[in-house]
Short mmCIF file of C-alpha atoms in Angstrom, two decimals:
data_model
loop_
_atom_site.label_atom_id
_atom_site.label_comp_id
_atom_site.label_asym_id
_atom_site.label_seq_id
_atom_site.Cartn_x
_atom_site.Cartn_y
_atom_site.Cartn_z
CA MET A 81 1.83 13.57 32.32
CA THR A 82 5.03 14.64 30.61
CA LYS A 83 6.87 17.06 32.55
CA TYR A 84 7.03 18.16 36.48
CA GLY A 85 8.54 20.63 38.45
CA PRO A 86 11.28 20.71 40.95
CA ASN A 87 9.19 19.35 43.57
CA GLU A 88 8.65 16.24 41.90
CA ALA A 89 11.86 15.70 41.60
CA ASP A 90 12.50 16.23 45.16
CA ALA A 91 9.59 13.83 45.99
CA ASN A 92 11.51 10.84 43.66
CA SER A 93 14.70 11.56 45.60
CA GLY A 94 13.76 10.39 48.98
CA SER A 95 15.03 6.77 49.60
CA THR A 96 11.68 6.35 52.18
CA TYR A 97 8.70 7.44 50.08
CA THR A 98 6.34 6.59 53.31
CA ALA A 99 8.38 8.83 55.41
CA GLU A 100 8.44 11.34 52.48
CA PHE A 101 4.85 11.04 51.74
CA LEU A 102 4.06 11.93 55.54
CA ARG A 103 6.03 14.68 55.40
CA VAL A 104 4.64 16.47 52.20
CA LYS A 105 1.29 15.53 53.39
CA GLY A 106 1.64 17.83 56.82
CA LEU A 107 3.07 20.72 54.58
CA ALA A 108 0.23 20.24 51.97
CA GLU A 109 -2.49 20.26 54.92
CA ARG A 110 -0.91 23.59 56.04
CA GLY A 111 -1.94 25.03 52.19
CA VAL A 112 1.86 24.88 50.68
CA ALA A 113 1.26 24.95 47.34
CA ASN A 114 4.12 23.01 45.87
CA ALA A 115 3.60 20.76 48.66
CA GLN A 116 -0.23 20.21 47.29
CA HIS A 117 1.38 19.48 43.95
CA SER A 118 4.10 16.97 45.20
CA LEU A 119 1.06 14.76 47.12
CA GLY A 120 -0.93 14.98 43.80
CA PHE A 121 1.84 13.43 42.13
CA MET A 122 2.71 10.98 44.95
CA TYR A 123 -0.92 9.79 44.91
CA PHE A 124 -0.85 9.70 40.81
CA ASN A 125 2.05 7.61 40.86
CA GLY A 126 1.35 5.59 44.09
CA GLN A 127 4.78 6.64 45.91
CA GLY A 128 4.54 6.22 49.58
CA VAL A 129 1.02 5.43 49.39
CA ALA A 130 -1.81 3.71 47.73
CA GLN A 131 -2.14 4.99 44.18
CA SER A 132 -5.22 7.05 43.57
CA TYR A 133 -6.02 9.52 40.65
CA GLU A 134 -9.05 10.96 42.26
CA LEU A 135 -6.75 12.08 45.10
CA ALA A 136 -4.23 13.09 43.01
CA VAL A 137 -6.66 15.35 41.28
CA VAL A 138 -8.16 16.88 44.78
CA TRP A 139 -4.38 18.15 45.28
CA TYR A 140 -3.50 19.07 42.12
CA ARG A 141 -6.77 21.36 42.06
CA GLN A 142 -5.60 22.80 45.22
CA ALA A 143 -2.29 23.46 44.15
CA ALA A 144 -3.42 24.49 40.87
CA GLN A 145 -6.30 27.15 42.34
CA SER A 146 -3.04 28.73 44.38
CA GLY A 147 -1.63 29.44 40.77
CA LEU A 148 1.04 26.86 40.64
CA GLU A 149 1.61 26.90 36.98
CA HIS A 150 2.73 22.65 36.72
CA ALA A 151 -0.38 22.10 38.62
CA GLN A 152 -2.45 23.85 36.45
CA TYR A 153 -0.88 22.01 33.89
CA ASN A 154 -1.40 18.65 35.40
CA LEU A 155 -4.75 18.76 36.32
CA GLY A 156 -5.54 19.74 32.52
CA VAL A 157 -3.69 16.78 31.83
CA MET A 158 -5.84 14.53 34.07
CA TYR A 159 -9.17 16.56 32.59
CA GLN A 160 -7.74 15.70 28.97
CA LYS A 161 -6.95 11.84 29.71
CA GLY A 162 -10.12 11.19 32.01
CA GLN A 163 -7.79 10.07 34.76
CA GLY A 164 -9.51 10.67 38.11
CA VAL A 165 -12.10 12.60 36.52
CA GLU A 166 -14.76 12.45 34.18
CA GLN A 167 -12.83 13.25 30.28
CA ASN A 168 -13.74 16.98 29.53
CA TYR A 169 -11.82 18.76 27.22
CA GLN A 170 -13.12 22.13 27.93
CA GLU A 171 -12.01 22.03 31.82
CA ALA A 172 -8.75 20.74 30.49
CA ALA A 173 -8.24 23.70 28.11
CA ALA A 174 -9.41 26.02 30.72
CA TRP A 175 -6.60 24.80 33.02
CA TYR A 176 -4.14 24.51 30.35
CA GLN A 177 -4.70 28.33 29.68
CA LEU A 178 -3.59 29.52 32.83
CA ALA A 179 -0.38 27.34 32.96
CA ALA A 180 0.24 28.79 29.35
CA GLU A 181 -0.49 32.24 30.47
CA GLN A 182 2.52 32.00 33.07
CA GLY A 183 4.80 31.03 30.60
CA TYR A 184 4.56 27.07 31.29
CA ALA A 185 5.82 25.62 27.69
CA ALA A 186 4.21 22.04 28.13
CA ALA A 187 0.83 23.72 28.67
CA GLN A 188 1.17 26.21 25.68
CA TYR A 189 1.96 23.31 23.63
CA ASN A 190 -0.98 21.32 24.58
CA LEU A 191 -3.24 24.26 24.58
CA GLY A 192 -2.19 24.66 21.11
CA TRP A 193 -2.93 20.93 20.32
CA LEU A 194 -6.80 21.38 21.44
CA TYR A 195 -6.95 24.60 19.29
CA ALA A 196 -5.55 22.39 16.34
CA LYS A 197 -7.82 19.15 16.73
CA GLY A 198 -10.90 21.40 18.29
CA GLN A 199 -11.18 19.52 21.22
CA GLY A 200 -12.77 21.70 24.02
CA LEU A 201 -12.45 24.52 21.85
CA ASP A 202 -13.24 25.70 18.90
CA ALA A 203 -10.77 24.60 15.91
CA ASP A 204 -8.44 27.62 15.44
CA THR A 205 -5.26 27.21 13.47
CA SER A 206 -4.04 30.78 14.16
CA LYS A 207 -4.61 30.40 17.92
CA ALA A 208 -2.63 26.98 17.79
CA MET A 209 0.26 28.48 15.70
CA TYR A 210 0.43 31.10 18.55
CA TRP A 211 0.55 28.88 21.47
CA PHE A 212 2.96 26.36 19.27
CA SER A 213 5.14 29.32 18.81
CA LYS A 214 5.11 30.09 22.59
CA ALA A 215 6.28 26.93 23.56
CA ALA A 216 8.86 26.35 20.81
CA ASP A 217 10.50 29.63 21.64
CA GLN A 218 10.98 28.12 25.06
CA GLY A 219 12.66 25.07 23.17
CA ASP A 220 9.98 22.77 23.19
CA ALA A 221 10.81 19.92 20.54
CA GLY A 222 7.00 18.72 20.14
CA ALA A 223 5.98 22.47 19.49
CA GLN A 224 9.03 23.17 17.44
CA ASN A 225 8.05 19.64 15.49
CA ASN A 226 4.15 20.93 15.26
CA LEU A 227 5.23 24.19 13.71
CA GLY A 228 7.37 22.62 11.20
CA MET A 229 4.23 20.45 10.46
CA MET A 230 2.04 23.57 9.93
CA TYR A 231 4.63 25.16 7.42
CA ASP A 232 4.89 22.11 5.93
CA THR A 233 1.29 21.54 5.03
CA GLY A 234 0.63 25.31 5.01
CA LYS A 235 -2.39 24.60 7.69
CA GLY A 236 -2.97 28.17 9.11
CA VAL A 237 -0.13 29.71 7.51
CA PRO A 238 1.52 30.09 4.28
CA GLN A 239 3.22 26.95 2.92
CA ASP A 240 7.17 27.60 3.57
CA PHE A 241 9.34 24.28 3.51
CA LYS A 242 12.24 26.35 4.43
CA GLN A 243 10.64 27.16 7.97
CA ALA A 244 9.25 23.71 7.98
CA ILE A 245 12.79 22.50 7.86
CA ALA A 246 14.07 25.11 10.04
CA TRP A 247 11.46 24.48 12.74
CA TYR A 248 12.13 20.60 12.50
CA ARG A 249 15.91 20.94 12.67
CA LYS A 250 15.43 22.55 16.01
CA ALA A 251 13.09 19.81 17.38
CA ALA A 252 15.59 17.09 15.67
CA GLU A 253 18.34 18.22 17.20
CA GLN A 254 16.79 17.81 20.63
CA GLY A 255 16.50 14.33 19.36
CA TYR A 256 12.59 14.41 19.01
CA PRO A 257 11.96 11.12 16.79
CA ARG A 258 9.19 12.30 14.94
CA ALA A 259 10.97 15.57 13.62
CA GLN A 260 14.04 13.69 12.75
CA PHE A 261 11.80 11.68 10.67
CA ASN A 262 10.14 14.72 9.09
CA LEU A 263 13.57 15.94 8.46
CA GLY A 264 14.71 12.56 6.89
CA LEU A 265 11.25 13.02 4.67
CA ARG A 266 12.34 16.21 3.39
CA TYR A 267 15.99 15.24 2.32
CA ASP A 268 14.21 11.70 0.95
CA ASN A 269 11.92 14.24 -1.35
CA GLY A 270 13.94 17.08 -1.97
CA GLN A 271 11.44 19.40 -0.39
CA GLY A 272 12.85 22.95 1.32
CA VAL A 273 16.66 21.48 0.85
CA PRO A 274 18.38 19.97 -1.78
CA GLN A 275 17.80 15.91 -1.99
CA ASP A 276 20.18 13.91 -0.38
CA VAL A 277 19.59 10.33 0.59
CA GLY A 278 22.83 9.90 2.98
CA GLN A 279 20.89 12.82 5.53
CA ALA A 280 17.76 11.21 4.97
CA MET A 281 19.17 7.81 5.81
CA SER A 282 20.87 9.77 8.50
CA TRP A 283 17.99 11.28 10.03
CA TYR A 284 15.61 8.09 9.49
CA ARG A 285 18.33 6.22 11.63
CA LYS A 286 18.11 8.40 14.67
CA ALA A 287 14.77 8.76 15.20
CA ALA A 288 14.82 4.64 14.30
CA ASP A 289 16.85 4.18 17.06
CA GLN A 290 14.61 5.90 19.48
CA GLY A 291 12.02 3.21 18.31
CA TYR A 292 10.14 5.78 16.10
CA ALA A 293 8.08 3.12 13.66
CA PRO A 294 7.87 5.18 10.68
CA ALA A 295 11.35 5.70 10.69
CA GLN A 296 12.34 2.20 11.11
CA PHE A 297 9.79 1.24 8.33
CA ASN A 298 11.38 4.24 5.63
CA LEU A 299 15.00 2.55 6.69
CA ALA A 300 13.50 -0.95 6.09
CA LEU A 301 12.10 0.59 2.50
CA ARG A 302 15.15 1.73 1.52
CA PHE A 303 17.10 -1.63 2.28
CA ASP A 304 14.71 -3.46 0.80
CA LYS A 305 14.57 -1.92 -2.63
CA GLY A 306 17.94 -0.70 -2.57
CA ASP A 307 16.87 3.00 -3.67
CA GLY A 308 20.00 5.19 -3.21
CA ILE A 309 21.72 2.52 -1.23
CA ALA A 310 22.92 -0.92 -1.31
CA GLN A 311 20.32 -3.61 -1.52
CA ASP A 312 20.16 -5.43 1.83
CA SER A 313 17.52 -7.74 2.33
CA GLN A 314 18.73 -8.63 6.41
CA LYS A 315 18.72 -4.81 7.17
CA ALA A 316 15.24 -4.47 5.43
CA ILE A 317 14.12 -7.09 7.34
CA LEU A 318 15.68 -6.06 10.58
CA TRP A 319 13.65 -2.74 10.35
CA TYR A 320 10.58 -4.26 9.22
CA ARG A 321 10.69 -6.39 12.34
CA ARG A 322 11.33 -3.61 14.79
CA ALA A 323 8.45 -1.61 13.34
CA ALA A 324 5.83 -4.54 12.98
CA GLU A 325 6.65 -5.49 17.02
CA GLN A 326 4.97 -2.10 17.48
CA ASP A 327 2.05 -2.90 15.41
CA HIS A 328 3.32 -0.65 12.51
CA ALA A 329 0.74 -2.41 9.79
CA SER A 330 2.57 -1.32 6.64
CA SER A 331 5.68 -3.29 7.89
CA GLN A 332 3.65 -6.38 9.07
CA PHE A 333 2.37 -6.18 5.57
CA ASN A 334 5.64 -6.03 3.80
CA LEU A 335 7.03 -8.79 6.40
CA GLY A 336 4.40 -11.02 5.17
CA LEU A 337 5.55 -10.64 1.57
CA ILE A 338 8.91 -11.08 2.18
CA TYR A 339 7.97 -14.58 3.65
CA ASP A 340 5.04 -14.79 0.97
CA ASN A 341 8.31 -14.64 -1.49
CA GLY A 342 11.04 -16.30 0.31
CA GLN A 343 12.98 -12.91 -0.30
CA GLY A 344 15.93 -13.27 2.35
CA VAL A 345 14.78 -15.62 4.22
CA PRO A 346 13.03 -19.22 3.59
CA ARG A 347 9.82 -19.02 2.53
CA ASP A 348 7.33 -19.61 5.12
CA GLU A 349 3.43 -19.34 4.17
CA GLN A 350 2.31 -19.96 7.86
CA LYS A 351 4.69 -16.44 8.74
CA ALA A 352 3.41 -14.58 5.68
CA LEU A 353 0.04 -15.48 6.94
CA ASP A 354 0.33 -14.57 10.54
CA TRP A 355 2.02 -10.85 9.34
CA TYR A 356 -0.56 -10.35 6.73
CA ARG A 357 -3.63 -11.24 9.41
CA LYS A 358 -1.66 -8.74 12.09
CA ALA A 359 -1.79 -5.84 9.34
CA ALA A 360 -5.43 -6.54 7.92
CA GLU A 361 -6.42 -6.47 11.87
CA GLN A 362 -5.30 -3.11 12.16
CA GLY A 363 -7.16 -2.08 8.88
CA HIS A 364 -4.31 -2.60 6.15
CA ALA A 365 -6.44 -2.97 2.74
CA ALA A 366 -3.48 -4.61 1.10
CA ALA A 367 -3.00 -7.17 4.05
CA GLN A 368 -6.85 -7.40 4.06
CA ASN A 369 -6.93 -8.33 0.25
CA ASN A 370 -4.04 -10.67 0.68
CA LEU A 371 -5.77 -12.52 3.56
CA GLY A 372 -8.29 -12.57 1.21
CA LEU A 373 -6.83 -14.44 -1.53
CA ARG A 374 -5.49 -16.80 1.06
CA TYR A 375 -9.05 -18.12 2.30
CA ASP A 376 -10.17 -17.67 -1.61
CA HIS A 377 -7.75 -20.67 -2.76
CA GLY A 378 -6.99 -22.26 0.33
CA GLN A 379 -3.34 -21.32 0.64
CA GLY A 380 -2.06 -22.03 3.72
CA VAL A 381 -5.63 -22.51 5.00
CA VAL A 382 -8.68 -24.47 4.81
CA GLN A 383 -10.56 -22.48 1.67
CA ASP A 384 -13.22 -20.58 2.98
CA TYR A 385 -15.14 -18.42 0.56
CA GLU A 386 -17.07 -16.73 3.54
CA GLN A 387 -13.69 -15.54 5.24
CA ALA A 388 -12.36 -14.69 2.10
CA GLN A 389 -15.48 -12.14 1.04
CA PHE A 390 -15.03 -10.82 4.51
CA TRP A 391 -11.42 -9.51 4.24
CA TYR A 392 -12.47 -8.55 0.70
CA ARG A 393 -15.07 -6.41 1.52
CA LYS A 394 -12.99 -5.05 4.94
CA ALA A 395 -10.06 -3.88 1.87
CA ALA A 396 -12.85 -3.08 -0.67
CA GLU A 397 -14.90 -0.82 1.58
CA GLN A 398 -11.66 1.14 2.02
CA GLY A 399 -11.08 1.49 -1.97
CA PHE A 400 -9.05 -1.30 -2.58
CA PRO A 401 -9.26 -1.95 -6.22
CA GLY A 402 -7.58 -5.38 -5.86
CA ALA A 403 -10.02 -6.40 -3.30
CA GLN A 404 -13.31 -4.80 -5.01
CA TYR A 405 -12.13 -6.65 -8.00
CA HIS A 406 -11.99 -9.76 -6.30
CA LEU A 407 -15.32 -9.43 -4.50
CA GLY A 408 -16.93 -9.09 -7.60
CA MET A 409 -15.61 -12.23 -8.63
CA LEU A 410 -17.11 -14.06 -5.77
CA TYR A 411 -20.64 -12.26 -6.68
CA ASP A 412 -20.18 -13.59 -10.44
CA ALA A 413 -19.38 -17.00 -9.23
CA GLY A 414 -21.76 -17.47 -5.84
CA HIS A 415 -18.66 -18.32 -3.39
CA GLY A 416 -19.25 -17.44 -0.11
CA VAL A 417 -22.14 -14.96 -1.53
CA VAL A 418 -25.48 -15.43 -3.21
CA GLN A 419 -24.86 -14.95 -6.81
CA ASP A 420 -25.57 -12.02 -7.93
CA PRO A 421 -24.20 -10.50 -11.42
CA GLN A 422 -25.63 -7.06 -10.66
CA GLU A 423 -23.50 -7.13 -7.63
CA ALA A 424 -20.50 -8.37 -9.16
CA ILE A 425 -20.48 -5.30 -11.92
CA PHE A 426 -21.25 -3.20 -9.02
CA TRP A 427 -17.60 -4.14 -7.52
CA TYR A 428 -15.83 -4.28 -11.28
CA ARG A 429 -16.67 -0.87 -11.61
CA LYS A 430 -15.69 0.31 -8.45
CA ALA A 431 -12.27 -1.37 -9.23
CA ALA A 432 -12.28 -0.43 -12.86
CA ASP A 433 -12.77 3.23 -12.00
CA GLN A 434 -9.62 3.60 -10.09
CA GLY A 435 -7.77 1.65 -13.06
CA HIS A 436 -7.80 -1.85 -12.22
CA LEU A 437 -7.02 -3.74 -15.44
CA ARG A 438 -8.47 -6.74 -15.08
CA ALA A 439 -11.69 -4.93 -13.93
CA GLN A 440 -11.79 -2.74 -16.92
CA PHE A 441 -11.15 -5.83 -19.53
CA ASP A 442 -13.85 -7.95 -17.47
CA LEU A 443 -16.31 -4.90 -17.81
CA GLY A 444 -15.52 -4.63 -21.52
CA LEU A 445 -16.18 -8.35 -22.12
CA ARG A 446 -19.69 -7.85 -20.26
CA TYR A 447 -20.78 -5.19 -22.79
CA GLU A 448 -19.33 -7.35 -25.81
CA THR A 449 -21.37 -9.97 -24.69
CA GLY A 450 -24.53 -8.50 -23.14
CA ARG A 451 -23.61 -10.73 -19.53
CA GLY A 452 -25.24 -9.13 -16.98
CA VAL A 453 -25.71 -5.74 -18.90
CA PRO A 454 -27.25 -4.73 -22.26
CA ARG A 455 -24.96 -5.49 -24.96
CA ASP A 456 -23.33 -2.55 -26.28
CA ASP A 457 -19.94 -2.42 -27.88
CA ARG A 458 -19.50 1.07 -27.38
CA LYS A 459 -19.13 0.85 -23.86
CA ALA A 460 -17.04 -2.55 -24.54
CA MET A 461 -14.51 -0.36 -26.44
CA ALA A 462 -14.09 2.29 -24.14
CA TRP A 463 -13.54 -0.14 -21.30
CA TYR A 464 -11.05 -2.07 -23.30
CA ARG A 465 -9.16 1.15 -24.40
CA ARG A 466 -9.01 1.83 -20.84
CA ALA A 467 -6.91 -1.29 -20.13
CA ALA A 468 -5.29 -1.41 -23.54
CA GLU A 469 -3.75 2.02 -23.11
CA GLN A 470 -2.22 0.65 -19.75
CA ASP A 471 -0.55 -2.00 -22.05
CA TYR A 472 -3.19 -4.79 -20.91
CA ALA A 473 -2.43 -7.26 -23.86
CA ALA A 474 -5.74 -8.82 -23.55
CA ALA A 475 -7.81 -5.81 -24.06
CA GLN A 476 -5.44 -4.66 -26.86
CA TYR A 477 -6.45 -7.47 -28.43
CA ASN A 478 -9.97 -7.26 -28.00
CA LEU A 479 -9.75 -3.70 -29.19
CA GLY A 480 -8.44 -4.58 -32.36
CA LEU A 481 -11.20 -7.37 -32.64
CA LEU A 482 -13.72 -4.66 -32.36
CA PHE A 483 -12.05 -2.21 -34.74
CA ASP A 484 -12.05 -5.37 -37.23
CA LYS A 485 -15.78 -5.75 -37.30
CA ASP A 486 -17.49 -4.35 -40.51
CA ASP A 487 -20.80 -3.94 -38.28
CA GLY A 488 -19.00 -2.58 -35.07
CA PRO A 489 -19.17 0.93 -34.20
CA GLN A 490 -16.05 2.05 -35.54
CA PRO A 491 -14.57 -0.11 -38.50
CA ASP A 492 -11.02 0.75 -38.90
CA CYS A 493 -8.54 -2.07 -40.49
CA ALA A 494 -5.21 0.17 -39.42
CA GLN A 495 -6.85 0.84 -35.91
CA ALA A 496 -7.21 -2.85 -35.51
CA ASN A 497 -3.43 -3.56 -36.74
CA GLY A 498 -2.16 -1.05 -34.62
CA TRP A 499 -3.85 -2.70 -31.46
CA TYR A 500 -3.08 -6.64 -32.53
CA ALA A 501 0.70 -5.09 -32.80
CA LYS A 502 1.14 -3.57 -29.25
CA ALA A 503 -0.58 -7.12 -27.98
CA ALA A 504 1.81 -9.13 -29.96
CA GLU A 505 4.69 -7.22 -28.67
CA LEU A 506 3.46 -8.07 -25.15
CA GLY A 507 3.52 -11.69 -25.94
CA HIS A 508 -0.21 -12.15 -26.87
CA ALA A 509 -0.35 -15.40 -29.25
CA LEU A 510 -3.56 -14.77 -30.68
CA ALA A 511 -2.61 -11.34 -31.30
CA GLN A 512 0.76 -12.57 -32.60
CA PHE A 513 -1.17 -14.92 -34.96
CA THR A 514 -3.56 -12.49 -36.25
CA LEU A 515 -0.54 -9.66 -37.22
CA GLY A 516 1.24 -13.09 -38.84
CA LEU A 517 -1.84 -13.67 -40.84
CA ARG A 518 -2.47 -9.87 -41.86
CA PHE A 519 0.94 -9.65 -43.21
CA ASP A 520 0.61 -13.06 -45.07
CA ASN A 521 -2.21 -11.79 -46.66
CA GLY A 522 -1.24 -8.32 -47.07
CA GLN A 523 -4.45 -7.02 -45.12
CA GLY A 524 -4.36 -3.64 -44.17
CA LEU A 525 -0.95 -3.55 -44.40
CA ALA A 526 2.05 -4.46 -46.82
CA GLN A 527 2.19 -8.14 -47.56
CA ASP A 528 5.46 -9.26 -46.00
CA TYR A 529 6.00 -13.06 -45.85
CA ALA A 530 9.03 -12.51 -43.45
CA GLN A 531 7.10 -10.55 -40.98
CA ALA A 532 4.46 -12.96 -41.45
CA HIS A 533 6.87 -15.72 -40.60
CA HIS A 534 8.31 -13.84 -37.64
CA TRP A 535 4.63 -13.52 -35.48
CA TYR A 536 3.88 -16.97 -36.55
CA LEU A 537 7.13 -18.18 -34.92
CA GLN A 538 6.12 -16.50 -31.90
CA ALA A 539 2.78 -17.52 -31.33
CA ALA A 540 3.75 -21.50 -32.77
CA GLY A 541 6.24 -21.24 -29.69
CA GLN A 542 3.08 -20.76 -27.18
CA GLY A 543 1.49 -23.49 -28.71
CA HIS A 544 -0.84 -21.91 -30.97
CA ALA A 545 -1.88 -24.65 -33.13
CA ARG A 546 -2.91 -22.67 -36.11
CA ALA A 547 0.55 -20.68 -36.12
CA GLN A 548 2.29 -23.94 -35.96
CA PHE A 549 0.41 -25.32 -39.03
CA ASN A 550 1.03 -21.84 -41.07
CA LEU A 551 4.43 -21.83 -40.01
CA GLY A 552 4.90 -25.59 -41.50
CA LEU A 553 3.40 -24.33 -44.93
CA MET A 554 5.82 -21.32 -45.15
CA PHE A 555 8.83 -24.07 -44.66
CA MET A 556 7.34 -26.55 -47.18
CA VAL A 557 7.07 -23.64 -49.81
CA GLY A 558 10.07 -21.43 -48.72
CA GLN A 559 7.70 -18.26 -48.21
CA GLY A 560 9.55 -15.89 -46.21
CA VAL A 561 12.13 -18.43 -44.93
CA ARG A 562 14.32 -20.77 -46.81
CA ALA A 563 12.24 -23.92 -47.69
CA ASP A 564 13.26 -26.93 -45.12
CA ILE A 565 11.17 -29.89 -45.44
CA GLY A 566 12.38 -31.17 -42.06
CA GLN A 567 11.48 -27.92 -40.11
CA ALA A 568 7.93 -28.11 -41.89
CA TRP A 569 7.31 -31.62 -40.84
CA MET A 570 8.19 -30.66 -37.45
CA TRP A 571 5.95 -27.88 -37.24
CA LEU A 572 3.07 -29.60 -38.79
CA ALA A 573 3.49 -32.47 -36.45
CA MET A 574 3.34 -30.09 -33.48
CA ALA A 575 0.18 -28.57 -34.78
CA GLU A 576 -1.62 -31.86 -35.26
CA ARG A 577 -0.41 -32.49 -31.67
CA SER A 578 -1.87 -29.56 -30.54
CA GLY A 579 -5.42 -30.60 -32.12
CA TYR A 580 -5.37 -28.85 -35.46
CA ALA A 581 -6.71 -31.66 -37.65
CA ALA A 582 -6.07 -30.47 -41.06
CA ALA A 583 -2.38 -30.74 -40.36
CA GLY A 584 -2.43 -34.47 -40.83
CA ARG A 585 -2.85 -34.35 -44.45
CA TYR A 586 0.33 -31.85 -45.17
CA LEU A 587 1.82 -33.81 -42.63
CA LYS A 588 1.66 -37.33 -44.54
CA ASN A 589 2.66 -35.09 -48.10
CA ALA A 590 5.73 -33.82 -46.10
CA ALA A 591 6.81 -36.97 -44.80
CA ALA A 592 6.68 -38.55 -48.41
CA ARG A 593 9.42 -36.11 -49.49
CA MET A 594 11.90 -37.06 -47.00
CA ASP A 595 13.86 -39.93 -46.52
CA SER A 596 14.26 -42.00 -43.56
CA THR A 597 17.00 -40.31 -42.35
CA GLN A 598 15.65 -36.81 -42.38
CA LEU A 599 12.27 -38.70 -40.75
CA ALA A 600 14.22 -40.21 -37.91
CA GLN A 601 15.73 -36.78 -37.42
CA ALA A 602 12.74 -34.86 -37.10
CA ARG A 603 11.35 -37.17 -34.88
CA GLU A 604 13.67 -36.88 -32.77
CA ARG A 605 13.94 -33.00 -32.57
CA LEU A 606 9.92 -33.08 -31.97
CA GLU A 607 10.48 -35.48 -29.07
CA LEU A 608 12.71 -33.14 -27.50
CA LEU A 609 10.13 -30.28 -27.70
CA PRO A 610 7.67 -29.42 -24.74
CA GLY A 611 4.35 -30.24 -24.69
#
């Protein structure tokens, strides 16, 4: 029940509802249509009498049958909502039609909505447009907004952003929050108007101040990211919280992230968990995935694989790739589910087809090793390539290895070196060592000891024992770098400490070439290094 005529205002104005009820009832029983409608309103709201939707319907119907348009409208609302009568969209549409043909704007709007949704009537965008236009021309803000949306999406009319903007603005200037939000979106995206962050923020704020949760969320996002405005974590939290308290799932999820990361607030695992759960229970897939992760790893909750698979599955069935991958991992390990390699591969593939890097890489591994699938290097290369082209270093390295195989599907030393280089630039230690070795030996590229030294150094710094050993040898003989027996001893000692047994003999040789002061200094430097 959204709009009422003058008689409802009269019914509300009496200081004694009971006396007013008796007066109105007498008029209604004598067949006065406005009084019948007012009596229906009093029963609907329990003013001067016990509330009764059923009796409200009785009196609205009598007024409506007399042709009173706002009674016809209110009776339509009762049928649409199932208040005092069994819900019946066809009856609602019939009563709205009678009121709409008398020019009653709210009925025209609701009739347009039923045509748009196909409720009680065959869906008909042209008729929806007709009735929205009728109501909009009378200044109905909801109809103006809906016209804007139809022009925005090209539903029932040719898409026209300028027309959409014009209708949004009419409704927005009347204070209609959804239209204010929609107008803000257009300024945000530069659709139909020049992009203008200030205007977007202004319209978001107008809608947000009226409690419109999507606008509160968009304001929060802007403050959170500092996108076009000064970043302000506290304002972001304020607006996320206002929307979250209205059960806006994305705001609840983002608040969970904020507490998870300690962004602008003290890190609080329990609050993060609470907000994730609220969003997850509303069907927010990313929140369901994060809740699954909590149960999977026992983070803030008792580890529970069954709960983990429950939440992963909810998100996975919505197509969330991270959850599909994690559900695959549970089937792989038999955690919370019966171990099933085929089911694991099914979910990995679902995630991989959506571009999930780790799923693509793991599928590549499966085909390369023949685990759970027939061994197939070509399919392995195809999956590795998909991840590699998204800069996943492990996939780039493994792709290089497959190109390096003499008996592989496509031996190509240049391609191998190219993928090793990409992975090495991304910090992959094995690729850095391999690339160093290629420059050292001139395998597939020009021999270059300086480049070999550079890549060995990168890998050695990550604890790669063979790279540490090779680096030690280069310092011993001055290959690609100035000879330095102290540096040679230190790297050889690190290689031995990292488990590379062959370093021991060379380490003794280096020590024999050093005096006691040099050796003491080298040992002191070694003790200061991590590991």
